[in-house]
Coordinates of N, CA and C in Angstrom, one line a residue:
Chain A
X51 N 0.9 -1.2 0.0 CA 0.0 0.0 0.0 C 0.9 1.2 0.0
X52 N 0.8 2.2 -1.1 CA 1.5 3.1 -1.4 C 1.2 4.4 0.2
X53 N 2.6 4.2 0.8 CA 2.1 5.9 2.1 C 1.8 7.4 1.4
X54 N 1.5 8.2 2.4 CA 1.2 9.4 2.1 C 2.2 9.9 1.1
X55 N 2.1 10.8 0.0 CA 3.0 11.6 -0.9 C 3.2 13.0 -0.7
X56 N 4.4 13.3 -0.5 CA 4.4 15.0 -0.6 C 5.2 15.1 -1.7
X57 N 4.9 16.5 -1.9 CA 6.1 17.1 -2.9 C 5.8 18.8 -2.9
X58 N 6.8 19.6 -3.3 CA 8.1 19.2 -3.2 C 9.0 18.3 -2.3
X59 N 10.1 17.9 -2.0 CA 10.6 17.4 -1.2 C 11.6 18.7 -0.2
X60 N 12.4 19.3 -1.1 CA 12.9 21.0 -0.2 C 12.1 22.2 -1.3
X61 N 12.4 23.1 -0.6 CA 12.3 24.4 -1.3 C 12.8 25.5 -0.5
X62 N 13.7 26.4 -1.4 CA 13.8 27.6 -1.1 C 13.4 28.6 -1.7
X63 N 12.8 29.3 -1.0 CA 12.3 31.0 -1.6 C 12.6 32.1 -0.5
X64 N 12.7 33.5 -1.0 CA 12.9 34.4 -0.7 C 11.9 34.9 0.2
X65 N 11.9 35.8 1.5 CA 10.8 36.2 1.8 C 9.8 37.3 1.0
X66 N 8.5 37.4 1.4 CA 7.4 37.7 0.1 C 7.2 37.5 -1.0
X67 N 8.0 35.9 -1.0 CA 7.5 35.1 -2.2 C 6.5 34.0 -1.8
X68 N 5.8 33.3 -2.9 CA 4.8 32.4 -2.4 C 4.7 31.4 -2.7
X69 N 4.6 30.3 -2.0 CA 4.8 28.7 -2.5 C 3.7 27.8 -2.1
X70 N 4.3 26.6 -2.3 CA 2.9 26.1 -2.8 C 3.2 24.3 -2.4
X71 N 2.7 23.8 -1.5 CA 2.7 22.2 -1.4 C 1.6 21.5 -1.8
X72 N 2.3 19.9 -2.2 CA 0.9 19.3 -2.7 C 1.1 17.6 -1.8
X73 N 0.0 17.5 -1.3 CA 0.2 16.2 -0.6 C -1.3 15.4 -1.4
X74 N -0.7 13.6 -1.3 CA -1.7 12.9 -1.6 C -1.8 12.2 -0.8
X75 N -2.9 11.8 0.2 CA -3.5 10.6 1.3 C -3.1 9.5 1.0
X76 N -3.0 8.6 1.9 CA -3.0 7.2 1.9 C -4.5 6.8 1.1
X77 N -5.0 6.2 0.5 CA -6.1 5.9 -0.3 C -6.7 5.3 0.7
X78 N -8.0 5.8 0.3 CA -9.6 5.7 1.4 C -9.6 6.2 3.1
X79 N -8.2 6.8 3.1 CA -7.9 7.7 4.5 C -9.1 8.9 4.3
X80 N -9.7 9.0 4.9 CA -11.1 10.2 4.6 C -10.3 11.7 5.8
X81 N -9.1 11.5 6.8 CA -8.8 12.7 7.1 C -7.5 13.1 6.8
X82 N -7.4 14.3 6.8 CA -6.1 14.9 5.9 C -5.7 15.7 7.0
X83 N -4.2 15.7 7.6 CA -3.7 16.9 7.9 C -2.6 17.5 7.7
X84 N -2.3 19.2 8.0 CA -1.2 19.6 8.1 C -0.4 19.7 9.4
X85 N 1.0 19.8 8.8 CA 1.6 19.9 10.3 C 2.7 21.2 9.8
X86 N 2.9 21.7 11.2 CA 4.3 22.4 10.7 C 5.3 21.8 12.1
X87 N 6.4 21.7 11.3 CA 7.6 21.2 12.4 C 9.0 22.3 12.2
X88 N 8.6 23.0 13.4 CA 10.0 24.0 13.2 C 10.8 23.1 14.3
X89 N 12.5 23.3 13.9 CA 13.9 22.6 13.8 C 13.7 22.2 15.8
X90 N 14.1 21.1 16.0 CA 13.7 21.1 17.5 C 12.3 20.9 18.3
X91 N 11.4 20.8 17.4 CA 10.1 21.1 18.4 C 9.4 19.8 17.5
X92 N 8.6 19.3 18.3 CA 7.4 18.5 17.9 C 6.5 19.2 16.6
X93 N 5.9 18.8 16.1 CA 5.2 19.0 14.9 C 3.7 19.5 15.6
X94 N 3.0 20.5 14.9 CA 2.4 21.4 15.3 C 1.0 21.2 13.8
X95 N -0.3 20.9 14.5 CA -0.9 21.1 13.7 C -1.6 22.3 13.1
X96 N -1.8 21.9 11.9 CA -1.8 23.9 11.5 C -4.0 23.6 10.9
X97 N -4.0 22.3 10.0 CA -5.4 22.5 9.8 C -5.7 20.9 9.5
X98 N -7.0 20.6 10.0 CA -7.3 19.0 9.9 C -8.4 19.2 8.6
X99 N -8.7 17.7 7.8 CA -9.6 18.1 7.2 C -10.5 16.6 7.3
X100 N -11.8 16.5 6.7 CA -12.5 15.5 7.3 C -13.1 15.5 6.1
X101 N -12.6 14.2 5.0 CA -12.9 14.4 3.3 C -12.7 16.0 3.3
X102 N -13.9 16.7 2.3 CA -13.2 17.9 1.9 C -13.7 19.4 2.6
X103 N -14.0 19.1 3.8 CA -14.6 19.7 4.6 C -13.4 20.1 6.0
X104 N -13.5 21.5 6.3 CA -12.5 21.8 7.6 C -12.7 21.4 8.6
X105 N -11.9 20.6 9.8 CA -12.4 20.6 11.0 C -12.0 21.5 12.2
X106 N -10.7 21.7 11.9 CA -9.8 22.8 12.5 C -8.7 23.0 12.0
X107 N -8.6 24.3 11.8 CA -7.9 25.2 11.7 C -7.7 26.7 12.3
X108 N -7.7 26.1 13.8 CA -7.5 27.0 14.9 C -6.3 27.7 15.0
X109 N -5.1 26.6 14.3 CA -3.4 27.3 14.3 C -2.7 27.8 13.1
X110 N -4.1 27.8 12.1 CA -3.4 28.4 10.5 C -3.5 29.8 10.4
X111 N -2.5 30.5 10.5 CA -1.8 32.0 10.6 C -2.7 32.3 9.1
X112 N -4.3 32.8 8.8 CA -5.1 32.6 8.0 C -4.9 34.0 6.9
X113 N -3.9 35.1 7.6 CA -3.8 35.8 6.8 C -2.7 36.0 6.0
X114 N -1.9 34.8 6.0 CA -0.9 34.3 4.7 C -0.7 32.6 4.2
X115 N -1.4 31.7 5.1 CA -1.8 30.5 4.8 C -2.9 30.2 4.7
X116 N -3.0 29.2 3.4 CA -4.4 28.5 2.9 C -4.1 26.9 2.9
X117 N -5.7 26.5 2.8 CA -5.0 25.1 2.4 C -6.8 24.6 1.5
X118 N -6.5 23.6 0.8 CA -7.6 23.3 0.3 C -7.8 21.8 0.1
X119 N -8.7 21.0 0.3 CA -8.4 19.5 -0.6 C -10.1 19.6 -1.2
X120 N -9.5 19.9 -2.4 CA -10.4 19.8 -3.2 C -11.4 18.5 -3.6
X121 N -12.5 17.9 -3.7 CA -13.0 16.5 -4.0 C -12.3 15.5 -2.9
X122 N -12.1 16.1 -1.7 CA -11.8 15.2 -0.6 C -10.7 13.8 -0.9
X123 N -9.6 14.2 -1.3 CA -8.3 12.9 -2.0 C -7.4 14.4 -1.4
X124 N -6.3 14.7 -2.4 CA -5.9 15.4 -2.4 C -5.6 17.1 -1.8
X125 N -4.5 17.4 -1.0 CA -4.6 18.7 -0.9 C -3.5 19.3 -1.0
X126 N -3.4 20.7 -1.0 CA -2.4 22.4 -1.3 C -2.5 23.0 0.0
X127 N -1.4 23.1 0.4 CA -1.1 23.9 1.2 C -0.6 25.4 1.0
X128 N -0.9 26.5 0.8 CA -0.5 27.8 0.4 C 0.4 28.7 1.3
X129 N 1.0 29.2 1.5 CA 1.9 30.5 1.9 C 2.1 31.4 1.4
X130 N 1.2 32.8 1.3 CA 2.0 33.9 0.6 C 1.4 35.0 1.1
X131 N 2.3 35.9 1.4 CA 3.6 35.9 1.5 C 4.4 35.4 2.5
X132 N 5.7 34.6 2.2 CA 6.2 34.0 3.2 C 7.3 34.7 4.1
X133 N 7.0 34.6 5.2 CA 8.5 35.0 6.8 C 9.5 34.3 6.5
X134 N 10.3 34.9 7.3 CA 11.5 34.2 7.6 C 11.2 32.7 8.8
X135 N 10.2 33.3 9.6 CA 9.9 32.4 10.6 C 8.8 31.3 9.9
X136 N 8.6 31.2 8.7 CA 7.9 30.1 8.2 C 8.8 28.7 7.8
X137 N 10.0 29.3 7.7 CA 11.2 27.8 7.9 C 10.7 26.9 8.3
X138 N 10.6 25.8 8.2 CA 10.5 24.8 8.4 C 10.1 23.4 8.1
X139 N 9.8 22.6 8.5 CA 9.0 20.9 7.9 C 7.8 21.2 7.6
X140 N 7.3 21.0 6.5 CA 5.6 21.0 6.6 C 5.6 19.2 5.6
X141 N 4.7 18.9 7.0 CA 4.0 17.4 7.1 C 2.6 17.1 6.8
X142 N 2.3 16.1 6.1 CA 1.1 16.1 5.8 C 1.2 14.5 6.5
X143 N -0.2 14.5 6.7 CA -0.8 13.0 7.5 C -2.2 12.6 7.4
X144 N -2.3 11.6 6.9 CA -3.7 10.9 6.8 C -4.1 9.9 7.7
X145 N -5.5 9.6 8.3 CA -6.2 9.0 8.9 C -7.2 8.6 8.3
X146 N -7.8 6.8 8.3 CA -8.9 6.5 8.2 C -10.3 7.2 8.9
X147 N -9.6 7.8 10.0 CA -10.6 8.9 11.0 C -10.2 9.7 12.0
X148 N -11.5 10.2 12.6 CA -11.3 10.6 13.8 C -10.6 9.6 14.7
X149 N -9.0 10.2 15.5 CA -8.9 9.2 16.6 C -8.0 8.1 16.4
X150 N -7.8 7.4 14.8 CA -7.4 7.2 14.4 C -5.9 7.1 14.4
X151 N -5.2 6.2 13.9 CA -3.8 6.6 14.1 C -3.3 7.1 12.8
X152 N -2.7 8.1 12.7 CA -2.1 9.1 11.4 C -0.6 8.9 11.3
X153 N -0.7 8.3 9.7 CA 0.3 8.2 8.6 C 0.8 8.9 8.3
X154 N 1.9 9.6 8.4 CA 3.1 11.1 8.1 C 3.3 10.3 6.5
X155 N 3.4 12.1 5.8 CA 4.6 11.8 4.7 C 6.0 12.4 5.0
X156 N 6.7 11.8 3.7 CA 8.4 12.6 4.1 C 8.6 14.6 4.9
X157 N 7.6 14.8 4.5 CA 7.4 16.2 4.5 C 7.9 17.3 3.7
X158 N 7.9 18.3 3.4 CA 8.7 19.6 3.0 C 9.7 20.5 3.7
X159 N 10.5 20.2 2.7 CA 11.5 21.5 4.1 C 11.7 22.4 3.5
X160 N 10.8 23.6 3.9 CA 10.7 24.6 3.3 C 11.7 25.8 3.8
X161 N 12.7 26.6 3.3 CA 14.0 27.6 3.8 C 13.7 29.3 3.4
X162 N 13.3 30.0 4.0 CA 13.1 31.7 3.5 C 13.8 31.9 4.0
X163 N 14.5 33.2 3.0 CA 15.8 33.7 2.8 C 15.4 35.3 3.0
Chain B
X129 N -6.2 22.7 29.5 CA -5.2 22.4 28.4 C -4.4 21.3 28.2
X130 N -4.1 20.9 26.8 CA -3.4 19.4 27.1 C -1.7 19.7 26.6
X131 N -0.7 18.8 27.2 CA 0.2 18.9 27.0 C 1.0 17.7 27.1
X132 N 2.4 17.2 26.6 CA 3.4 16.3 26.5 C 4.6 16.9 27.0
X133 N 5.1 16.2 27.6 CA 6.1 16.3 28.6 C 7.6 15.6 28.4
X134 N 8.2 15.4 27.3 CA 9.3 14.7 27.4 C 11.1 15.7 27.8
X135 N 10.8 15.2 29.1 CA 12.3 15.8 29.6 C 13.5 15.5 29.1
X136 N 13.7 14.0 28.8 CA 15.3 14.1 28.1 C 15.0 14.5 26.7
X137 N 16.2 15.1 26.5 CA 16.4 15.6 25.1 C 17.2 14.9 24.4
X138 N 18.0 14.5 25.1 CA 19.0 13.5 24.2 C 19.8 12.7 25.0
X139 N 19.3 11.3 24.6 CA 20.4 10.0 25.2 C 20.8 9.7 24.1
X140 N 22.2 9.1 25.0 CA 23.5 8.3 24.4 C 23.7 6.6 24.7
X141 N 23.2 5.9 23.8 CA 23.9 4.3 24.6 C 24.7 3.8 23.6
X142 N 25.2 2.7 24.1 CA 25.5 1.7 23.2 C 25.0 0.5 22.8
X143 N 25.3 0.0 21.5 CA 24.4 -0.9 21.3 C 24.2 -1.9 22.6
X144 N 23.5 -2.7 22.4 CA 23.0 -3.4 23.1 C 22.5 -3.2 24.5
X145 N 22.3 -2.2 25.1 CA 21.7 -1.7 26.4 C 20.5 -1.7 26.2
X146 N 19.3 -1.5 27.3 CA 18.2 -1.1 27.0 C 18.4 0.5 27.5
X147 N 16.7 0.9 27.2 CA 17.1 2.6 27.0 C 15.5 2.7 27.5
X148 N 15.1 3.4 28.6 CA 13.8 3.7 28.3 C 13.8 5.7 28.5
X149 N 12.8 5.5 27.7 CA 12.3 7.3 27.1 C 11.3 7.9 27.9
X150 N 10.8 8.7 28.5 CA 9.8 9.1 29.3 C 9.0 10.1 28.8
X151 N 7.3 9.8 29.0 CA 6.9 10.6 28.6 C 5.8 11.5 29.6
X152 N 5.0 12.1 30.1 CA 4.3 12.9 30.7 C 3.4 13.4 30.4
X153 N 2.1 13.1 30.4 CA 1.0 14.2 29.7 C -0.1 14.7 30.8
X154 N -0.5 15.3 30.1 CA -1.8 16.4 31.1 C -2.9 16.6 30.6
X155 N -4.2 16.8 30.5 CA -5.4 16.1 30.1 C -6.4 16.2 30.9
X156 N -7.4 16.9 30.7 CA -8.4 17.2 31.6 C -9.6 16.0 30.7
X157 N -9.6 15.3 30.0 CA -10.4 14.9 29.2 C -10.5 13.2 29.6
X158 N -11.6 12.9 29.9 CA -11.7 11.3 30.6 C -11.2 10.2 29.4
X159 N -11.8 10.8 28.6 CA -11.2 9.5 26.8 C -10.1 10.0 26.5
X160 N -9.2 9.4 26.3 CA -7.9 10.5 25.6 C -7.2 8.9 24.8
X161 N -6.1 9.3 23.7 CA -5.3 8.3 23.3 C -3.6 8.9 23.1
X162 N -2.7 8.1 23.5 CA -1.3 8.0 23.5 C -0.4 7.6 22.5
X163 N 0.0 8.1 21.9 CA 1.0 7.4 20.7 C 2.6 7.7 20.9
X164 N 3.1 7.2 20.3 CA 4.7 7.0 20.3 C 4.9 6.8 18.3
X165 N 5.9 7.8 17.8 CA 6.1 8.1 16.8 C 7.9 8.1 16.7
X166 N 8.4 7.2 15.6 CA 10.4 7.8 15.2 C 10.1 8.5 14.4
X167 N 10.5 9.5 14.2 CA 11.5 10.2 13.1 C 13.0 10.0 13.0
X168 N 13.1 9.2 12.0 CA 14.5 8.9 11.4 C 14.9 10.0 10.8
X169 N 16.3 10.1 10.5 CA 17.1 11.2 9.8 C 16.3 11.5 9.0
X170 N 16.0 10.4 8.1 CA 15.4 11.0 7.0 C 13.9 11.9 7.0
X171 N 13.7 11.9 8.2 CA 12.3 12.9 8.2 C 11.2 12.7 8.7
X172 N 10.4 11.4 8.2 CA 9.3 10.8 7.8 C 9.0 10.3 9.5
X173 N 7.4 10.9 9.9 CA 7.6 10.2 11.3 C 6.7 9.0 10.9
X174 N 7.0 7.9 11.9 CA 6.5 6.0 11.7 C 5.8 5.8 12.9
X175 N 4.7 5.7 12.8 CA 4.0 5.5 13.8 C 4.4 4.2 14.7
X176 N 4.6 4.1 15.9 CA 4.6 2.9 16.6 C 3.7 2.2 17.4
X177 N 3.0 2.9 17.9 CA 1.8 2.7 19.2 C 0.9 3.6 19.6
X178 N -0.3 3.6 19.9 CA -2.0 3.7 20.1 C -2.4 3.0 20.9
X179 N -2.6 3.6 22.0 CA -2.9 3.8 23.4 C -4.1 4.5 23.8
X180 N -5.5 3.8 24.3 CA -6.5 4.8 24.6 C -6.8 4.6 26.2
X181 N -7.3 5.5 27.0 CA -6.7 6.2 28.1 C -7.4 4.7 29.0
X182 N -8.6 3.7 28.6 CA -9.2 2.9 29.1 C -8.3 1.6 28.8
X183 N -7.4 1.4 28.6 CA -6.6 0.6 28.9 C -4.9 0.4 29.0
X184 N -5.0 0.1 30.4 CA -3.6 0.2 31.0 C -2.4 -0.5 30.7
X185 N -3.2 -2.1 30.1 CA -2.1 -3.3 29.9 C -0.8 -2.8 29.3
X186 N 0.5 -3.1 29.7 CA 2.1 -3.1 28.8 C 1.6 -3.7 27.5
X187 N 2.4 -3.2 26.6 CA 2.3 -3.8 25.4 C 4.3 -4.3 25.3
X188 N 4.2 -5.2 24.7 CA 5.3 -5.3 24.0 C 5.6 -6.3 22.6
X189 N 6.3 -5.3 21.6 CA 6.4 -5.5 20.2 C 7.7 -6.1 20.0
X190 N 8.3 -7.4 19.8 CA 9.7 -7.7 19.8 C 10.9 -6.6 20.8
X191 N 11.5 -5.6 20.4 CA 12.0 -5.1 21.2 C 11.6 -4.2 22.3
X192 N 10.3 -3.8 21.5 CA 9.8 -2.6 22.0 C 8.8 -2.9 23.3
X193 N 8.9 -1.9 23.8 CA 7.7 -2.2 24.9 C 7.0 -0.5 26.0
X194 N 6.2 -0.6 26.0 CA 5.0 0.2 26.5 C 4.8 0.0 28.0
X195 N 5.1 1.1 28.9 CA 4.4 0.7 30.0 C 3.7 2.1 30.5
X196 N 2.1 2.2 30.1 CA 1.1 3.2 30.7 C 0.5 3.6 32.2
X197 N 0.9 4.0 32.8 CA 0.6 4.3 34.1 C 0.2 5.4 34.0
X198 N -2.1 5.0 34.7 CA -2.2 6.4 34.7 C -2.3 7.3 35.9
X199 N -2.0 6.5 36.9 CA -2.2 7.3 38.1 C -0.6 8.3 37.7
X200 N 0.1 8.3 37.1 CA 1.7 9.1 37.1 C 1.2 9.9 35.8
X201 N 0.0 9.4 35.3 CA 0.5 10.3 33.9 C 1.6 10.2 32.8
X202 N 1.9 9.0 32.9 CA 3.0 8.6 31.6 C 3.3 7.6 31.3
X203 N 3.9 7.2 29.8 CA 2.9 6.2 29.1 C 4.8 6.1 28.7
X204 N 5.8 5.6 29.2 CA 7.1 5.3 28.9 C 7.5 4.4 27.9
X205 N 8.6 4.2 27.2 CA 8.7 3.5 26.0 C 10.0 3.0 26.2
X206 N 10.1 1.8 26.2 CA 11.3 0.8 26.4 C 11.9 0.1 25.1
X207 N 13.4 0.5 24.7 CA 14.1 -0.2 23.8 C 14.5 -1.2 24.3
X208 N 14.6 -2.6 24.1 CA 15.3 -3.2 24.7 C 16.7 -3.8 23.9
X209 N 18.0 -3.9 24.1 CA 19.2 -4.3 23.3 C 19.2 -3.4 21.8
X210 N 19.5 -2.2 22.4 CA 19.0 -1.3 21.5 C 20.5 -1.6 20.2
X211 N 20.0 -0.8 19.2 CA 20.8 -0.8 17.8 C 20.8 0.1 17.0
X212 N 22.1 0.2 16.8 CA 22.3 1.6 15.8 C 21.0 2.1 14.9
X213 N 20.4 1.1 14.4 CA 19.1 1.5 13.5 C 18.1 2.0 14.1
X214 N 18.2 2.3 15.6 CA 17.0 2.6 16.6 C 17.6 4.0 16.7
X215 N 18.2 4.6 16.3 CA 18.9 6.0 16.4 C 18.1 6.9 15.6
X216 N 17.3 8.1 16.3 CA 16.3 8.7 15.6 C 16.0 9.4 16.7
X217 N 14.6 10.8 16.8 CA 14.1 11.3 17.6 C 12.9 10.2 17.9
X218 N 12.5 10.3 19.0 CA 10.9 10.0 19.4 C 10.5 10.8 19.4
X219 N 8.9 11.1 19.2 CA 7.9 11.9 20.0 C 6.9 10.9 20.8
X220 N 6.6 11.4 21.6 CA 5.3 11.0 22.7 C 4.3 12.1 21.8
X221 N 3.0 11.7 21.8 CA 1.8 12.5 21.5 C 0.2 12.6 22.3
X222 N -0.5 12.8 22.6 CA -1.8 12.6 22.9 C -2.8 13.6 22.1
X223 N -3.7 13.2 22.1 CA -5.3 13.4 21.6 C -6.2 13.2 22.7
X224 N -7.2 14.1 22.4 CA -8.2 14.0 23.3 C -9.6 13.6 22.5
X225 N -10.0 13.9 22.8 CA -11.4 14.3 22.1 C -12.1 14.6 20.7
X226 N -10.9 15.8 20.7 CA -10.8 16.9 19.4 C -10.2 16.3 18.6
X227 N -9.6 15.1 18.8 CA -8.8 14.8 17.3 C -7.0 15.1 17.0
X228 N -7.0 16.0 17.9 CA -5.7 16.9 17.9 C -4.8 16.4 18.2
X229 N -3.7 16.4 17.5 CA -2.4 15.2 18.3 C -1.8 16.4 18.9
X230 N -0.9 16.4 19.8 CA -0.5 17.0 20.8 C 1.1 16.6 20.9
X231 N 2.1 17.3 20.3 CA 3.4 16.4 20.6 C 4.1 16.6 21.1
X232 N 4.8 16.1 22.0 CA 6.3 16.9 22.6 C 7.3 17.2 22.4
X233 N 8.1 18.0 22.6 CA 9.7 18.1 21.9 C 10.4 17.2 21.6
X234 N 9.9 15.7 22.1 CA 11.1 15.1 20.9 C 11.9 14.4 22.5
X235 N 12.9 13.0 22.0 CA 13.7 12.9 23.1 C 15.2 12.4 21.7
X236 N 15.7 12.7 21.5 CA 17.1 12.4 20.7 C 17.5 11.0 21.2
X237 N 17.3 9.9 20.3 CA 18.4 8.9 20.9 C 19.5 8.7 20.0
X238 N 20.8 8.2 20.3 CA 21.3 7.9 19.8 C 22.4 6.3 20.4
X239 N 22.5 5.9 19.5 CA 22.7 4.1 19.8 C 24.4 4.4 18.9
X240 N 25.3 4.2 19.6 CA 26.9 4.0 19.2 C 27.2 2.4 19.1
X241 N 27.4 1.6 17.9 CA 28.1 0.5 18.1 C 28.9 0.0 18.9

């Protein structure tokens, strides 16, 4: 059974530029999340989604992050414009559910300059 | 508020010792679940264990082993004849209710032949 997909795998951009992740679920996982992991700290959820519907996104900094999973498979994580303090791992993770135990992908390591 | 507690930041063994990792959490919520997560170098966190707050029993996986105590609030993780390939961060995590993993800073191990 193929694991979660991310890509890109790194990226560098300058700050006030804007980038763009794309993660694909484990197949028939109906929850999707993001994570952000800055260098040293536990991974931090940023927005859960439940098929293609939000469940929280209490810790997405909303006035330069988006995220979307369109037809409930697939989603985009957005940043723009990007900080210097946006450095870091962004993780995507799927669950069959709520409660669930959640499947990491490799993640992104994202670097503003 | 809920939180994870892992105080060492970084152990040192050598192979073949056991090694246990400690974890600590806080939880006002009567249902809650426990997990234990590696991140190897390469990034990718691998789930290991799923723990819900109504059952106490040790688990143990060939090397691995689980012992949950909840009157202490921590749910410890035991390498046993540990190996260079066990060299990675842990996280301890919890969930409550909400769905929300919760993780801790991480404990560094590291296993020297």
């Amino acid at each position: 059974e193929a694991g979660v997909a991310q890509s890109p795998r790194y990226k560098i951009i300058e700050k006030r530029q804007s980038v763009a992740f794309w993660c694909n679920p484990i197949s028939g996982h109906a929850t999707l999340y993001w994570y952000q992991q800055i260098l040293g700290q536990g991974p931090k959820l940023l927005i859960q989604f439940q098929n293609n519907g939000v469940v929280d996104d209490s810790q997405l900094p909303k006035d330069r992050f988006s995220a979307e999973r369109l037809k409930g498979v697939d989603s985009t994580l957005k940043i723009q414009p990007a900080k210097l303090e946006d450095s870091a791992v962004y993780l995507c993770a799927s669950s069959l559910g709520p409660l669930r135990e959640q499947y990491f992908g490799p993640g992104t390591r994202l670097t503003v300059t | 508020a809920q939180k994870v507690t892992q105080a060492q930041t970084e152990i040192s063994v050598v192979e073949k010792e056991d090694v246990t990792l400690d974890c600590v959490y806080e939880t006002r919520d009567t249902t809650y679940y426990l997990f234990w997560y590696k991140q190897p170098p390469s990034g990718e966190l691998v789930f290991l264990i799923r723990r819900n707050s109504f059952d106490e029993q040790n688990e143990i996986s060939g090397r691995y082993s689980w012992n949950f105590q909840k009157s202490t609030s921590s749910f410890n993780f035991t390498i046993t004849a540990s190996q260079v390939v066990d060299s990675a961060v842990y996280f301890c995590a919890l969930s409550g209710y909400t769905d929300k993993l919760i993780f801790g800073t991480g404990t560094r191990l590291q296993v020297f032949p």
